[in-house]
Amino acid sequence: MLSTRRSVPASLALVAFLSACSTTPQPPAQPSQPAPPAPAAPVAPPGQPDIKLPPPLGPVVVPPAQPETPPPPPPPAPPLTPVGFEALPNWQQDDLRQAWPAFMQSCRVLAARAEWATPCAVARTVDANDGAAIRSYFEAHFVPHQVRNPDGKDTGLITGYYEAMLYGSRKRGGEYQTPLYRVPDDLLTIDLGSVYPDLKGRRLRGRLQGKTVIPYSSRAEIERAPLRGKELLWVNDPVEAFFLEVQGSGRVQLDSGETVRVAYGDQNGHPYKAIGRWFVEQGIMTPDQVSAQSIRAWIAANPARRQELFNVNPSYIFFREEKVSDPNVGPRGSLNVPLTPGRSVATDRSILPLGAPIWISTTFPKDGAPLQRLVMAQDTGGAIRGAVRADFFYGFGPEAVDNAGLMKQPGQLWVLVPRPAQ
């Protein structure tokens, strides 16, 4: 840049000299216009090297952030894992003679199935009074499988239930103002498996409105519009009638002196919701405070909110009447065999085979003593959902009511599966 600026005066002198030597007159020279100054270059600070700046950049375009793809969820854990009998806590200590009558009740139904034909046939040859022989029988014909939840955990909730006792009449009057309903004639039960094989075991309940099947009335709707003419019996306590639905069966001592059994007949098709969960959601109780006893106490202190509480559970149970031929024999469960107090449980039949022997490991609610014994999966329930989930049948009477109301213990389950036929 500096050498270019110095060459300008020398060029002008050469032009003047050539003009004087020319024979043709020339017009007077016009004064030259100075060239516009070149733009100044940035000067580096003293002692620093020259800095060459890059050409200006265009607008910077930032690509939109791509959402991170979450890793695929891990596959659910298999619900049943085969183990040895040594894995069952205190397997050698249980008096299996007490479980044997319940198991033989299961075989009355299961013997017709191929995988149960042999073990049930052999069971008829076992001495019911020989505990060692019964233990050898199970070890020879069954394989224990530990039950796990889909997340892989082997611990779940164990609750309790009982056969209730109510007081009633065949006619409404006096203190008998709460109805127990029989199965309504307009209640439809549709076996979805007959139409869609993938839905085997699923049922849809509702009623016809014109040519359309609509949901059947919820508990609140039945309360607002009672099912006139469908009353099976009238009882004297609406709270006990509600708990009867939760238990599924009970006895009613009539004002005539007769005692009858009311068994599960059907359900309105609405999902079961535990009222204990409502107390927690409302901040009324903590999970540790919820029990049948605390719920009854709250209702007694808040009678105006009783129906509000009941309506939290839209499910409604309809009953059928049965005779009590032997007061020492329990009600029939979902397997259609009598339940045995302390040796029958309700489980989720979609995961554990109905009727199968189950090894249960939990604790009693009052003193925390171990409850580890062989029981039979002979019943189901609307609230019994999931793999490691069971409802322990305590039987009949005040002690059964007391224990079942407090039962909400953590526990583990193992199901005994028949060995494949050799």
Tab-separated table of C-alpha atoms in Angstrom:
chain	number	residue	atom	x	y	z
A	1	MET	CA	0.000	0.000	0.000
A	2	LEU	CA	2.817	2.458	0.811
A	3	SER	CA	4.703	1.900	-2.548
A	4	THR	CA	1.558	2.560	-4.596
A	5	ARG	CA	0.919	5.891	-2.937
A	6	ARG	CA	4.506	7.153	-3.819
A	7	SER	CA	4.213	6.415	-7.634
A	8	VAL	CA	1.500	9.014	-8.289
A	9	PRO	CA	3.728	12.257	-8.622
A	10	ALA	CA	6.231	10.566	-10.938
A	11	SER	CA	3.539	9.655	-13.447
A	12	LEU	CA	2.278	13.247	-13.630
A	13	ALA	CA	5.771	14.597	-14.500
A	14	LEU	CA	6.166	12.144	-17.364
A	15	VAL	CA	2.839	13.234	-18.856
A	16	ALA	CA	3.880	16.939	-18.789
A	17	PHE	CA	7.187	16.209	-20.549
A	18	LEU	CA	5.548	14.293	-23.378
A	19	SER	CA	2.989	17.045	-23.874
A	20	ALA	CA	5.706	19.696	-24.445
A	21	CYS	CA	7.344	17.699	-27.243
A	22	SER	CA	4.139	17.207	-29.228
A	23	THR	CA	3.719	19.211	-32.567
A	24	THR	CA	-0.083	19.225	-32.278
A	25	PRO	CA	-1.402	21.813	-29.921
A	26	GLN	CA	-3.153	20.199	-27.023
A	27	PRO	CA	-5.892	21.646	-24.969
A	28	PRO	CA	-4.813	22.927	-21.676
A	29	ALA	CA	-4.406	20.237	-19.190
A	30	GLN	CA	-7.183	19.875	-16.636
A	31	PRO	CA	-6.088	19.661	-13.126
A	32	SER	CA	-6.157	16.050	-12.071
A	33	GLN	CA	-8.556	14.886	-9.302
A	34	PRO	CA	-6.825	13.152	-6.487
A	35	ALA	CA	-7.685	9.485	-6.215
A	36	PRO	CA	-9.995	8.618	-3.338
A	37	PRO	CA	-8.022	7.380	-0.414
A	38	ALA	CA	-7.964	3.644	0.055
A	39	PRO	CA	-9.755	2.370	3.114
A	40	ALA	CA	-7.469	2.227	6.072
A	41	ALA	CA	-6.488	-1.169	7.203
A	42	PRO	CA	-6.670	-2.041	10.857
A	43	VAL	CA	-3.344	-1.519	12.475
A	44	ALA	CA	-2.081	-4.045	14.917
A	45	PRO	CA	-1.004	-2.743	18.264
A	46	PRO	CA	2.757	-2.090	18.531
A	47	GLY	CA	4.700	-5.248	18.970
A	48	GLN	CA	1.861	-7.447	17.789
A	49	PRO	CA	1.737	-9.275	14.428
A	50	ASP	CA	-0.727	-8.194	11.787
A	51	ILE	CA	-4.148	-9.793	12.316
A	52	LYS	CA	-6.047	-10.858	9.203
A	53	LEU	CA	-9.772	-10.916	9.830
A	54	PRO	CA	-11.874	-13.552	8.103
A	55	PRO	CA	-14.568	-12.432	5.687
A	56	PRO	CA	-17.901	-11.583	7.312
A	57	LEU	CA	-20.137	-14.563	7.915
A	58	GLY	CA	-23.753	-14.844	6.913
A	59	PRO	CA	-26.542	-15.417	9.474
A	60	VAL	CA	-25.870	-18.429	11.669
A	61	VAL	CA	-28.584	-21.094	11.334
A	62	VAL	CA	-28.928	-23.347	14.365
A	63	PRO	CA	-30.635	-26.647	13.520
A	64	PRO	CA	-33.620	-27.400	15.726
A	65	ALA	CA	-32.856	-29.643	18.664
A	66	GLN	CA	-33.895	-33.207	18.032
A	67	PRO	CA	-35.830	-34.859	20.861
A	68	GLU	CA	-33.879	-37.579	22.551
A	69	THR	CA	-35.276	-41.006	21.857
A	70	PRO	CA	-35.922	-42.667	25.218
A	71	PRO	CA	-34.432	-46.107	25.594
A	72	PRO	CA	-36.956	-48.895	25.139
A	73	PRO	CA	-38.467	-50.097	28.424
A	74	PRO	CA	-37.052	-53.336	29.745
A	75	PRO	CA	-39.178	-56.385	28.993
A	76	PRO	CA	-41.448	-57.425	31.878
A	77	ALA	CA	-40.056	-60.066	34.161
A	78	PRO	CA	-41.560	-63.543	33.737
A	79	PRO	CA	-44.252	-63.992	36.387
A	80	LEU	CA	-43.182	-67.523	37.347
A	81	THR	CA	-39.640	-68.747	38.001
A	82	PRO	CA	-39.083	-72.430	38.850
A	83	VAL	CA	-37.242	-73.091	42.118
A	84	GLY	CA	-36.692	-76.014	44.475
A	85	PHE	CA	-38.792	-76.780	47.547
A	86	GLU	CA	-35.861	-75.681	49.703
A	87	ALA	CA	-36.611	-72.098	48.537
A	88	LEU	CA	-40.002	-72.121	50.316
A	89	PRO	CA	-39.601	-70.497	53.755
A	90	ASN	CA	-40.343	-73.071	56.485
A	91	TRP	CA	-41.636	-75.642	54.001
A	92	GLN	CA	-40.620	-78.447	56.365
A	93	GLN	CA	-42.437	-76.903	59.353
A	94	ASP	CA	-45.976	-76.532	57.972
A	95	ASP	CA	-48.506	-79.154	59.065
A	96	LEU	CA	-49.709	-80.100	55.586
A	97	ARG	CA	-52.490	-82.251	57.035
A	98	GLN	CA	-54.402	-78.997	57.649
A	99	ALA	CA	-54.068	-78.018	53.980
A	100	TRP	CA	-54.959	-81.437	52.566
A	101	PRO	CA	-58.801	-81.123	52.750
A	102	ALA	CA	-58.626	-77.815	50.844
A	103	PHE	CA	-56.375	-79.396	48.210
A	104	MET	CA	-58.770	-82.306	47.754
A	105	GLN	CA	-61.574	-79.784	47.241
A	106	SER	CA	-59.513	-78.251	44.417
A	107	CYS	CA	-59.017	-81.677	42.857
A	108	ARG	CA	-62.784	-82.109	42.618
A	109	VAL	CA	-62.653	-79.478	39.851
A	110	LEU	CA	-59.096	-79.794	38.526
A	111	ALA	CA	-59.050	-83.575	38.002
A	112	ALA	CA	-60.894	-83.145	34.702
A	113	ARG	CA	-57.956	-81.194	33.233
A	114	ALA	CA	-55.166	-83.087	31.503
A	115	GLU	CA	-52.271	-81.647	33.496
A	116	TRP	CA	-54.038	-82.357	36.789
A	117	ALA	CA	-55.403	-85.818	36.055
A	118	THR	CA	-52.378	-87.755	37.340
A	119	PRO	CA	-51.588	-85.716	40.490
A	120	CYS	CA	-55.246	-85.691	41.529
A	121	ALA	CA	-55.568	-89.441	40.910
A	122	VAL	CA	-52.482	-90.157	43.015
A	123	ALA	CA	-53.758	-87.806	45.750
A	124	ARG	CA	-56.666	-90.156	46.417
A	125	THR	CA	-54.151	-92.819	47.519
A	126	VAL	CA	-52.331	-90.589	50.052
A	127	ASP	CA	-53.034	-91.004	53.754
A	128	ALA	CA	-54.610	-87.710	54.848
A	129	ASN	CA	-53.302	-88.229	58.403
A	130	ASP	CA	-49.646	-88.699	57.388
A	131	GLY	CA	-47.929	-85.321	57.130
A	132	ALA	CA	-44.671	-86.794	55.827
A	133	ALA	CA	-46.510	-88.694	53.093
A	134	ILE	CA	-48.347	-85.530	52.029
A	135	ARG	CA	-45.058	-83.598	51.853
A	136	SER	CA	-43.461	-86.351	49.758
A	137	TYR	CA	-46.478	-86.322	47.464
A	138	PHE	CA	-46.167	-82.589	46.702
A	139	GLU	CA	-42.395	-82.839	46.197
A	140	ALA	CA	-42.848	-85.719	43.742
A	141	HIS	CA	-45.658	-84.255	41.655
A	142	PHE	CA	-45.152	-80.474	41.689
A	143	VAL	CA	-42.521	-77.840	40.897
A	144	PRO	CA	-42.609	-74.608	42.948
A	145	HIS	CA	-42.483	-71.392	40.921
A	146	GLN	CA	-41.729	-68.089	42.602
A	147	VAL	CA	-44.216	-65.406	41.598
A	148	ARG	CA	-42.861	-62.027	40.479
A	149	ASN	CA	-44.427	-58.756	39.423
A	150	PRO	CA	-43.681	-57.331	35.950
A	151	ASP	CA	-40.994	-55.080	37.463
A	152	GLY	CA	-39.180	-58.155	38.775
A	153	LYS	CA	-40.056	-57.592	42.443
A	154	ASP	CA	-41.128	-60.677	44.392
A	155	THR	CA	-43.026	-58.853	47.176
A	156	GLY	CA	-46.634	-57.711	47.045
A	157	LEU	CA	-49.699	-57.011	49.166
A	158	ILE	CA	-51.522	-59.645	51.214
A	159	THR	CA	-54.919	-58.641	52.587
A	160	GLY	CA	-57.639	-60.616	54.384
A	161	TYR	CA	-61.360	-61.282	54.047
A	162	TYR	CA	-64.077	-63.112	55.954
A	163	GLU	CA	-67.637	-64.396	55.783
A	164	ALA	CA	-69.846	-61.643	57.157
A	165	MET	CA	-72.814	-61.930	59.513
A	166	LEU	CA	-75.830	-59.668	59.014
A	167	TYR	CA	-79.351	-59.441	60.429
A	168	GLY	CA	-82.332	-59.101	58.163
A	169	SER	CA	-85.840	-59.879	57.013
A	170	ARG	CA	-87.610	-60.997	53.868
A	171	LYS	CA	-89.837	-57.913	54.080
A	172	ARG	CA	-89.021	-54.253	54.456
A	173	GLY	CA	-90.050	-52.763	57.745
A	174	GLY	CA	-88.793	-51.367	61.022
A	175	GLU	CA	-85.011	-51.440	61.175
A	176	TYR	CA	-84.721	-53.491	57.981
A	177	GLN	CA	-84.424	-50.737	55.376
A	178	THR	CA	-81.308	-51.645	53.353
A	179	PRO	CA	-81.863	-53.958	50.368
A	180	LEU	CA	-79.615	-56.751	49.135
A	181	TYR	CA	-80.449	-57.165	45.450
A	182	ARG	CA	-80.677	-60.342	43.402
A	183	VAL	CA	-79.266	-60.371	39.853
A	184	PRO	CA	-81.514	-58.059	37.748
A	185	ASP	CA	-83.242	-59.516	34.708
A	186	ASP	CA	-81.953	-56.737	32.445
A	187	LEU	CA	-78.275	-57.272	33.306
A	188	LEU	CA	-76.480	-58.603	30.231
A	189	THR	CA	-73.221	-60.557	30.469
A	190	ILE	CA	-71.392	-60.893	27.159
A	191	ASP	CA	-68.510	-63.339	26.861
A	192	LEU	CA	-66.051	-61.410	24.695
A	193	GLY	CA	-63.970	-64.521	24.102
A	194	SER	CA	-66.803	-66.028	22.066
A	195	VAL	CA	-66.360	-63.189	19.555
A	196	TYR	CA	-62.683	-62.302	19.958
A	197	PRO	CA	-60.522	-65.300	21.010
A	198	ASP	CA	-57.790	-62.950	22.250
A	199	LEU	CA	-60.240	-61.743	24.913
A	200	LYS	CA	-60.896	-65.183	26.373
A	201	GLY	CA	-62.048	-64.894	29.963
A	202	ARG	CA	-63.148	-61.247	29.552
A	203	ARG	CA	-66.799	-60.334	30.027
A	204	LEU	CA	-68.769	-57.215	29.246
A	205	ARG	CA	-71.739	-56.292	31.409
A	206	GLY	CA	-74.450	-53.813	30.543
A	207	ARG	CA	-78.077	-53.447	29.549
A	208	LEU	CA	-80.035	-52.813	26.374
A	209	GLN	CA	-81.298	-49.388	25.474
A	210	GLY	CA	-83.157	-49.911	22.237
A	211	LYS	CA	-80.670	-51.905	20.175
A	212	THR	CA	-77.574	-50.534	21.918
A	213	VAL	CA	-75.743	-52.080	24.865
A	214	ILE	CA	-74.968	-49.373	27.414
A	215	PRO	CA	-73.204	-49.583	30.810
A	216	TYR	CA	-75.314	-50.854	33.671
A	217	SER	CA	-76.204	-48.480	36.503
A	218	SER	CA	-73.399	-47.516	38.860
A	219	ARG	CA	-73.728	-47.615	42.643
A	220	ALA	CA	-74.729	-43.938	42.780
A	221	GLU	CA	-77.338	-44.463	40.054
A	222	ILE	CA	-78.794	-47.488	41.866
A	223	GLU	CA	-78.972	-45.409	45.038
A	224	ARG	CA	-80.919	-42.669	43.195
A	225	ALA	CA	-83.152	-45.121	41.315
A	226	PRO	CA	-83.548	-48.323	43.386
A	227	LEU	CA	-84.187	-51.611	41.597
A	228	ARG	CA	-87.773	-52.051	42.691
A	229	GLY	CA	-88.898	-55.650	42.904
A	230	LYS	CA	-85.314	-57.024	42.783
A	231	GLU	CA	-84.795	-57.058	46.556
A	232	LEU	CA	-83.529	-60.414	47.796
A	233	LEU	CA	-83.494	-59.501	51.506
A	234	TRP	CA	-83.618	-56.411	53.709
A	235	VAL	CA	-80.926	-55.889	56.369
A	236	ASN	CA	-80.618	-53.524	59.297
A	237	ASP	CA	-77.184	-51.996	58.694
A	238	PRO	CA	-76.135	-50.179	55.482
A	239	VAL	CA	-72.487	-50.184	56.529
A	240	GLU	CA	-72.403	-53.951	56.988
A	241	ALA	CA	-74.266	-54.350	53.688
A	242	PHE	CA	-71.515	-52.366	51.952
A	243	PHE	CA	-68.781	-54.459	53.560
A	244	LEU	CA	-70.703	-57.602	52.565
A	245	GLU	CA	-70.183	-56.603	48.928
A	246	VAL	CA	-66.462	-56.219	49.529
A	247	GLN	CA	-66.254	-59.678	51.132
A	248	GLY	CA	-68.422	-61.279	48.434
A	249	SER	CA	-70.503	-63.549	50.660
A	250	GLY	CA	-72.022	-63.781	54.119
A	251	ARG	CA	-74.788	-65.083	56.285
A	252	VAL	CA	-78.022	-63.350	57.216
A	253	GLN	CA	-79.896	-64.256	60.363
A	254	LEU	CA	-83.541	-63.535	59.595
A	255	ASP	CA	-86.125	-62.230	62.019
A	256	SER	CA	-87.898	-65.561	61.569
A	257	GLY	CA	-84.956	-67.340	63.236
A	258	GLU	CA	-83.684	-68.868	59.999
A	259	THR	CA	-80.106	-68.267	58.873
A	260	VAL	CA	-79.350	-68.192	55.149
A	261	ARG	CA	-76.213	-67.607	53.132
A	262	VAL	CA	-75.992	-64.866	50.501
A	263	ALA	CA	-73.395	-65.672	47.849
A	264	TYR	CA	-71.976	-63.659	44.972
A	265	GLY	CA	-74.411	-63.651	42.054
A	266	ASP	CA	-73.024	-61.084	39.611
A	267	GLN	CA	-71.638	-57.572	39.336
A	268	ASN	CA	-72.755	-54.416	37.522
A	269	GLY	CA	-69.638	-54.241	35.338
A	270	HIS	CA	-68.141	-51.076	36.813
A	271	PRO	CA	-64.526	-51.267	38.042
A	272	TYR	CA	-63.881	-51.746	41.727
A	273	LYS	CA	-62.278	-48.829	43.574
A	274	ALA	CA	-61.112	-49.290	47.149
A	275	ILE	CA	-62.553	-46.677	49.486
A	276	GLY	CA	-59.382	-46.884	51.563
A	277	ARG	CA	-57.514	-45.252	48.686
A	278	TRP	CA	-60.046	-42.398	48.733
A	279	PHE	CA	-59.214	-41.649	52.370
A	280	VAL	CA	-55.531	-41.361	51.442
A	281	GLU	CA	-56.224	-39.219	48.355
A	282	GLN	CA	-58.377	-36.866	50.426
A	283	GLY	CA	-55.696	-36.576	53.106
A	284	ILE	CA	-58.055	-37.924	55.753
A	285	MET	CA	-55.829	-40.892	56.651
A	286	THR	CA	-52.361	-42.135	55.859
A	287	PRO	CA	-51.974	-45.589	54.274
A	288	ASP	CA	-50.898	-46.997	57.636
A	289	GLN	CA	-54.078	-45.702	59.294
A	290	VAL	CA	-56.528	-47.220	56.812
A	291	SER	CA	-58.296	-50.375	58.024
A	292	ALA	CA	-61.837	-51.695	58.155
A	293	GLN	CA	-61.941	-50.611	61.787
A	294	SER	CA	-60.827	-47.022	61.072
A	295	ILE	CA	-63.259	-46.747	58.130
A	296	ARG	CA	-66.178	-47.843	60.318
A	297	ALA	CA	-65.140	-45.317	62.972
A	298	TRP	CA	-64.992	-42.496	60.393
A	299	ILE	CA	-68.473	-43.365	59.082
A	300	ALA	CA	-69.857	-43.353	62.627
A	301	ALA	CA	-68.375	-39.873	63.140
A	302	ASN	CA	-69.514	-38.587	59.714
A	303	PRO	CA	-72.916	-40.197	58.998
A	304	ALA	CA	-73.940	-37.447	56.555
A	305	ARG	CA	-71.028	-38.392	54.256
A	306	ARG	CA	-71.669	-42.133	54.342
A	307	GLN	CA	-73.280	-42.420	50.913
A	308	GLU	CA	-70.683	-40.060	49.413
A	309	LEU	CA	-68.030	-42.496	50.594
A	310	PHE	CA	-69.883	-45.551	49.297
A	311	ASN	CA	-70.334	-43.950	45.867
A	312	VAL	CA	-66.551	-43.707	45.480
A	313	ASN	CA	-66.766	-47.385	44.500
A	314	PRO	CA	-69.059	-47.603	41.437
A	315	SER	CA	-68.987	-51.413	41.498
A	316	TYR	CA	-72.126	-53.087	42.848
A	317	ILE	CA	-72.595	-56.749	43.802
A	318	PHE	CA	-75.794	-58.760	43.341
A	319	PHE	CA	-76.431	-61.855	45.465
A	320	ARG	CA	-78.142	-65.198	45.376
A	321	GLU	CA	-79.506	-67.073	48.368
A	322	GLU	CA	-78.159	-70.442	49.535
A	323	LYS	CA	-78.997	-72.719	52.431
A	324	VAL	CA	-76.558	-73.208	55.289
A	325	SER	CA	-76.544	-76.999	55.464
A	326	ASP	CA	-73.462	-77.123	57.694
A	327	PRO	CA	-72.412	-73.981	59.632
A	328	ASN	CA	-68.852	-75.329	59.803
A	329	VAL	CA	-68.482	-75.345	56.002
A	330	GLY	CA	-67.368	-72.116	54.388
A	331	PRO	CA	-68.938	-70.307	51.447
A	332	ARG	CA	-68.149	-71.293	47.875
A	333	GLY	CA	-65.457	-69.356	46.088
A	334	SER	CA	-64.849	-68.779	42.383
A	335	LEU	CA	-63.691	-72.384	41.966
A	336	ASN	CA	-67.182	-73.420	43.146
A	337	VAL	CA	-65.850	-75.366	46.131
A	338	PRO	CA	-66.205	-74.421	49.824
A	339	LEU	CA	-63.474	-72.140	51.143
A	340	THR	CA	-61.355	-73.412	54.026
A	341	PRO	CA	-60.534	-70.844	56.751
A	342	GLY	CA	-56.784	-70.261	56.918
A	343	ARG	CA	-56.123	-72.436	53.843
A	344	SER	CA	-57.935	-70.637	50.994
A	345	VAL	CA	-56.920	-67.440	49.250
A	346	ALA	CA	-58.219	-65.226	46.447
A	347	THR	CA	-55.741	-64.448	43.664
A	348	ASP	CA	-55.676	-63.016	40.150
A	349	ARG	CA	-56.773	-65.930	37.960
A	350	SER	CA	-55.332	-64.270	34.842
A	351	ILE	CA	-51.858	-64.946	36.284
A	352	LEU	CA	-52.156	-67.794	38.797
A	353	PRO	CA	-54.221	-70.899	37.931
A	354	LEU	CA	-57.441	-71.088	39.912
A	355	GLY	CA	-57.359	-74.052	42.289
A	356	ALA	CA	-53.568	-74.400	42.404
A	357	PRO	CA	-51.604	-74.875	45.647
A	358	ILE	CA	-49.872	-71.653	46.739
A	359	TRP	CA	-47.089	-71.259	49.279
A	360	ILE	CA	-47.606	-67.958	51.085
A	361	SER	CA	-45.010	-66.138	53.193
A	362	THR	CA	-46.227	-63.098	55.123
A	363	THR	CA	-47.057	-62.084	58.711
A	364	PHE	CA	-50.143	-61.834	60.899
A	365	PRO	CA	-51.307	-58.232	61.377
A	366	LYS	CA	-51.628	-58.073	65.150
A	367	ASP	CA	-48.324	-59.461	66.402
A	368	GLY	CA	-46.227	-59.801	63.243
A	369	ALA	CA	-45.856	-63.571	63.719
A	370	PRO	CA	-44.838	-65.460	60.560
A	371	LEU	CA	-47.649	-66.721	58.346
A	372	GLN	CA	-45.948	-69.297	56.113
A	373	ARG	CA	-48.088	-72.144	54.910
A	374	LEU	CA	-49.665	-74.001	51.995
A	375	VAL	CA	-52.966	-72.523	50.808
A	376	MET	CA	-55.200	-73.005	47.759
A	377	ALA	CA	-56.096	-70.363	45.155
A	378	GLN	CA	-59.843	-71.033	45.282
A	379	ASP	CA	-61.324	-67.563	44.943
A	380	THR	CA	-61.028	-64.244	43.100
A	381	GLY	CA	-62.005	-60.651	43.844
A	382	GLY	CA	-62.489	-57.308	42.126
A	383	ALA	CA	-59.638	-55.759	44.101
A	384	ILE	CA	-57.273	-58.716	43.713
A	385	ARG	CA	-55.213	-57.749	40.674
A	386	GLY	CA	-51.561	-58.473	40.002
A	387	ALA	CA	-49.097	-61.324	40.320
A	388	VAL	CA	-47.879	-61.050	43.928
A	389	ARG	CA	-51.316	-60.273	45.356
A	390	ALA	CA	-53.532	-62.432	47.561
A	391	ASP	CA	-56.538	-62.158	49.875
A	392	PHE	CA	-56.292	-64.548	52.831
A	393	PHE	CA	-59.599	-66.116	53.921
A	394	TYR	CA	-59.976	-65.933	57.723
A	395	GLY	CA	-63.376	-67.632	57.953
A	396	PHE	CA	-66.467	-66.715	59.957
A	397	GLY	CA	-66.991	-64.970	63.279
A	398	PRO	CA	-65.835	-61.864	65.215
A	399	GLU	CA	-62.165	-62.912	65.331
A	400	ALA	CA	-62.115	-63.418	61.563
A	401	VAL	CA	-63.671	-59.972	61.073
A	402	ASP	CA	-61.095	-58.381	63.364
A	403	ASN	CA	-58.056	-60.030	61.772
A	404	ALA	CA	-59.188	-59.527	58.190
A	405	GLY	CA	-59.882	-55.842	58.792
A	406	LEU	CA	-56.286	-55.246	59.882
A	407	MET	CA	-54.586	-57.430	57.269
A	408	LYS	CA	-52.459	-55.505	54.738
A	409	GLN	CA	-49.062	-57.146	54.987
A	410	PRO	CA	-46.179	-57.448	52.523
A	411	GLY	CA	-45.668	-61.008	51.371
A	412	GLN	CA	-44.330	-63.446	48.791
A	413	LEU	CA	-46.002	-66.229	46.825
A	414	TRP	CA	-44.929	-69.480	45.178
A	415	VAL	CA	-47.336	-71.491	43.024
A	416	LEU	CA	-46.975	-75.274	42.797
A	417	VAL	CA	-47.281	-76.362	39.165
A	418	PRO	CA	-47.858	-80.046	38.246
A	419	ARG	CA	-44.766	-81.709	36.821
A	420	PRO	CA	-45.084	-82.559	33.116
A	421	ALA	CA	-46.313	-86.070	32.511
A	422	GLN	CA	-43.428	-88.481	31.950
